[in-house]
mmCIF file of C-alpha atoms in Angstrom:
data_model
loop_
_atom_site.group_PDB
_atom_site.id
_atom_site.type_symbol
_atom_site.label_atom_id
_atom_site.label_comp_id
_atom_site.label_asym_id
_atom_site.label_seq_id
_atom_site.Cartn_x
_atom_site.Cartn_y
_atom_site.Cartn_z
ATOM 1 C CA MET A 235 45.428 98.173 83.548
ATOM 2 C CA TYR A 236 45.032 94.696 85.033
ATOM 3 C CA GLU A 237 47.182 93.054 87.667
ATOM 4 C CA VAL A 238 47.367 89.459 88.839
ATOM 5 C CA ARG A 239 49.347 88.146 91.776
ATOM 6 C CA VAL A 240 50.369 84.681 92.864
ATOM 7 C CA GLU A 241 52.192 83.649 95.999
ATOM 8 C CA ALA A 242 54.527 80.949 97.216
ATOM 9 C CA ASP A 243 56.770 80.420 100.205
ATOM 10 C CA PHE A 244 60.015 78.839 101.262
ATOM 11 C CA ALA A 245 62.113 78.449 104.404
ATOM 12 C CA ALA A 246 65.806 79.286 104.370
ATOM 13 C CA ALA A 247 68.727 80.378 106.498
ATOM 14 C CA HIS A 248 71.061 83.303 105.918
ATOM 15 C CA PHE A 249 73.285 85.890 107.500
ATOM 16 C CA LEU A 250 74.223 89.365 106.363
ATOM 17 C CA LYS A 251 78.003 89.728 106.207
ATOM 18 C CA ASP A 252 78.022 93.527 105.995
ATOM 19 C CA TYR A 253 75.349 94.129 108.616
ATOM 20 C CA HIS A 254 76.267 95.114 112.150
ATOM 21 C CA GLY A 255 73.644 93.695 114.430
ATOM 22 C CA LYS A 256 71.902 90.429 115.203
ATOM 23 C CA CYS A 257 71.256 89.642 111.505
ATOM 24 C CA GLU A 258 74.988 89.127 110.946
ATOM 25 C CA ASN A 259 74.472 85.804 112.763
ATOM 26 C CA LEU A 260 73.079 82.767 110.997
ATOM 27 C CA HIS A 261 69.283 82.727 111.320
ATOM 28 C CA GLY A 262 66.259 81.687 109.289
ATOM 29 C CA HIS A 263 62.974 82.915 107.915
ATOM 30 C CA ASN A 264 59.780 81.477 106.534
ATOM 31 C CA TYR A 265 59.661 83.681 103.458
ATOM 32 C CA LYS A 266 56.456 84.555 101.629
ATOM 33 C CA VAL A 267 56.807 85.671 98.022
ATOM 34 C CA TYR A 268 54.334 87.456 95.740
ATOM 35 C CA ALA A 269 54.827 87.821 91.990
ATOM 36 C CA HIS A 270 52.807 90.589 90.310
ATOM 37 C CA VAL A 271 52.024 90.702 86.587
ATOM 38 C CA ARG A 272 50.453 93.736 84.909
ATOM 39 C CA GLY A 273 49.120 94.526 81.475
ATOM 40 C CA ASN A 274 46.352 96.191 79.505
ATOM 41 C CA THR A 275 45.342 93.377 77.181
ATOM 42 C CA LEU A 276 43.358 90.266 78.068
ATOM 43 C CA ASP A 277 43.542 87.078 76.035
ATOM 44 C CA ALA A 278 40.586 85.488 74.249
ATOM 45 C CA GLY A 279 39.598 83.768 77.503
ATOM 46 C CA GLY A 280 39.456 87.089 79.341
ATOM 47 C CA MET A 281 42.681 86.548 81.305
ATOM 48 C CA LEU A 282 45.822 88.626 81.566
ATOM 49 C CA LEU A 283 47.861 85.480 82.272
ATOM 50 C CA ASP A 284 47.061 81.952 83.328
ATOM 51 C CA PHE A 285 47.602 81.781 87.097
ATOM 52 C CA THR A 286 48.792 78.178 86.713
ATOM 53 C CA GLU A 287 51.772 79.136 84.545
ATOM 54 C CA LEU A 288 52.920 81.937 86.838
ATOM 55 C CA LYS A 289 52.403 79.871 90.005
ATOM 56 C CA ALA A 290 54.412 76.976 88.563
ATOM 57 C CA SER A 291 57.329 79.268 87.735
ATOM 58 C CA LEU A 292 57.282 80.989 91.124
ATOM 59 C CA ARG A 293 57.077 77.686 92.998
ATOM 60 C CA LYS A 294 59.911 76.216 90.923
ATOM 61 C CA THR A 295 62.077 79.222 91.749
ATOM 62 C CA CYS A 296 61.244 79.139 95.458
ATOM 63 C CA ALA A 297 62.089 75.417 95.495
ATOM 64 C CA LEU A 298 65.659 76.338 94.496
ATOM 65 C CA LEU A 299 65.948 78.361 97.726
ATOM 66 C CA ASP A 300 63.919 76.163 100.070
ATOM 67 C CA HIS A 301 65.764 74.761 103.087
ATOM 68 C CA LYS A 302 69.083 76.190 101.936
ATOM 69 C CA ASN A 303 71.652 78.515 103.427
ATOM 70 C CA LEU A 304 71.274 81.448 101.034
ATOM 71 C CA ASN A 305 74.866 82.508 101.674
ATOM 72 C CA ASP A 306 75.920 79.437 99.676
ATOM 73 C CA PHE A 307 74.573 81.100 96.492
ATOM 74 C CA ASP A 308 77.224 83.177 94.690
ATOM 75 C CA TYR A 309 74.423 85.381 93.369
ATOM 76 C CA PHE A 310 73.861 86.977 96.772
ATOM 77 C CA LYS A 311 77.523 87.940 97.380
ATOM 78 C CA GLN A 312 77.331 86.820 101.019
ATOM 79 C CA ASN A 313 74.527 89.315 101.672
ATOM 80 C CA PRO A 314 71.238 87.609 100.806
ATOM 81 C CA SER A 315 69.010 90.533 101.701
ATOM 82 C CA ALA A 316 65.301 90.411 100.948
ATOM 83 C CA GLU A 317 65.979 92.907 98.141
ATOM 84 C CA ARG A 318 68.510 90.606 96.471
ATOM 85 C CA ILE A 319 66.240 87.603 96.938
ATOM 86 C CA ALA A 320 63.393 89.480 95.218
ATOM 87 C CA THR A 321 65.680 90.361 92.297
ATOM 88 C CA PHE A 322 66.861 86.749 91.990
ATOM 89 C CA ILE A 323 63.287 85.470 91.909
ATOM 90 C CA ALA A 324 62.222 88.036 89.299
ATOM 91 C CA GLU A 325 65.135 87.110 87.037
ATOM 92 C CA LYS A 326 64.363 83.386 87.353
ATOM 93 C CA ILE A 327 60.678 83.905 86.504
ATOM 94 C CA ILE A 328 61.622 85.845 83.363
ATOM 95 C CA GLU A 329 64.119 83.129 82.393
ATOM 96 C CA ASP A 330 61.312 80.605 82.806
ATOM 97 C CA ILE A 331 58.613 82.715 81.082
ATOM 98 C CA PRO A 332 60.437 85.058 78.667
ATOM 99 C CA ALA A 333 57.105 86.494 77.490
ATOM 100 C CA LEU A 334 56.860 88.323 80.831
ATOM 101 C CA ALA A 335 59.932 90.459 80.139
ATOM 102 C CA LYS A 336 59.501 94.187 80.681
ATOM 103 C CA GLU A 337 59.506 94.881 76.924
ATOM 104 C CA LYS A 338 55.917 93.593 76.860
ATOM 105 C CA LYS A 339 54.925 96.703 78.803
ATOM 106 C CA ASP A 340 55.195 98.790 75.628
ATOM 107 C CA THR A 341 52.708 96.586 73.776
ATOM 108 C CA GLY A 342 50.128 96.410 76.571
ATOM 109 C CA GLY A 343 50.780 92.695 77.037
ATOM 110 C CA ALA A 344 51.382 90.949 80.342
ATOM 111 C CA TYR A 345 54.733 91.678 81.991
ATOM 112 C CA LEU A 346 56.285 90.906 85.351
ATOM 113 C CA TYR A 347 55.870 94.101 87.326
ATOM 114 C CA ALA A 348 57.128 93.344 90.830
ATOM 115 C CA VAL A 349 58.240 90.650 93.238
ATOM 116 C CA ASP A 350 57.642 91.005 96.974
ATOM 117 C CA VAL A 351 59.657 89.041 99.526
ATOM 118 C CA PHE A 352 58.406 89.027 103.113
ATOM 119 C CA GLU A 353 60.868 87.970 105.798
ATOM 120 C CA THR A 354 58.137 88.426 108.390
ATOM 121 C CA ASP A 355 54.494 89.505 108.268
ATOM 122 C CA THR A 356 55.617 93.098 108.771
ATOM 123 C CA SER A 357 58.875 93.283 106.784
ATOM 124 C CA ARG A 358 58.798 93.249 102.988
ATOM 125 C CA ALA A 359 61.176 94.130 100.168
ATOM 126 C CA ARG A 360 59.814 94.779 96.681
ATOM 127 C CA TYR A 361 61.747 94.616 93.427
ATOM 128 C CA ILE A 362 59.973 96.589 90.688
ATOM 129 C CA LEU A 363 61.058 95.786 87.177
#
């Protein structure tokens, strides 16, 4: 099994409507995002997946969120938690690179395995596909 990981970042504001504490107030984070791809089969060039393709997709997706109030996105249902952000990013990457869909797992090919979203250096949510 091989795994590759790329990273990107974005800055955004949010609040958590159903949270009772300081995070129910508008605040911001400098998010760091990792996208992990796994698979058993390497291509003719000896790569699981071209880093450039995955990085471009991740950066494009993070650009959608950059310098935005995440509560303005219907997707997050007024609660843009790190978990929901990770799910959103995973879905966008698969829309952009359909070949990374989970079904590839059965053939040994490259598939998107997980997306990590860090709100801080010590707080991470991971969405595993």
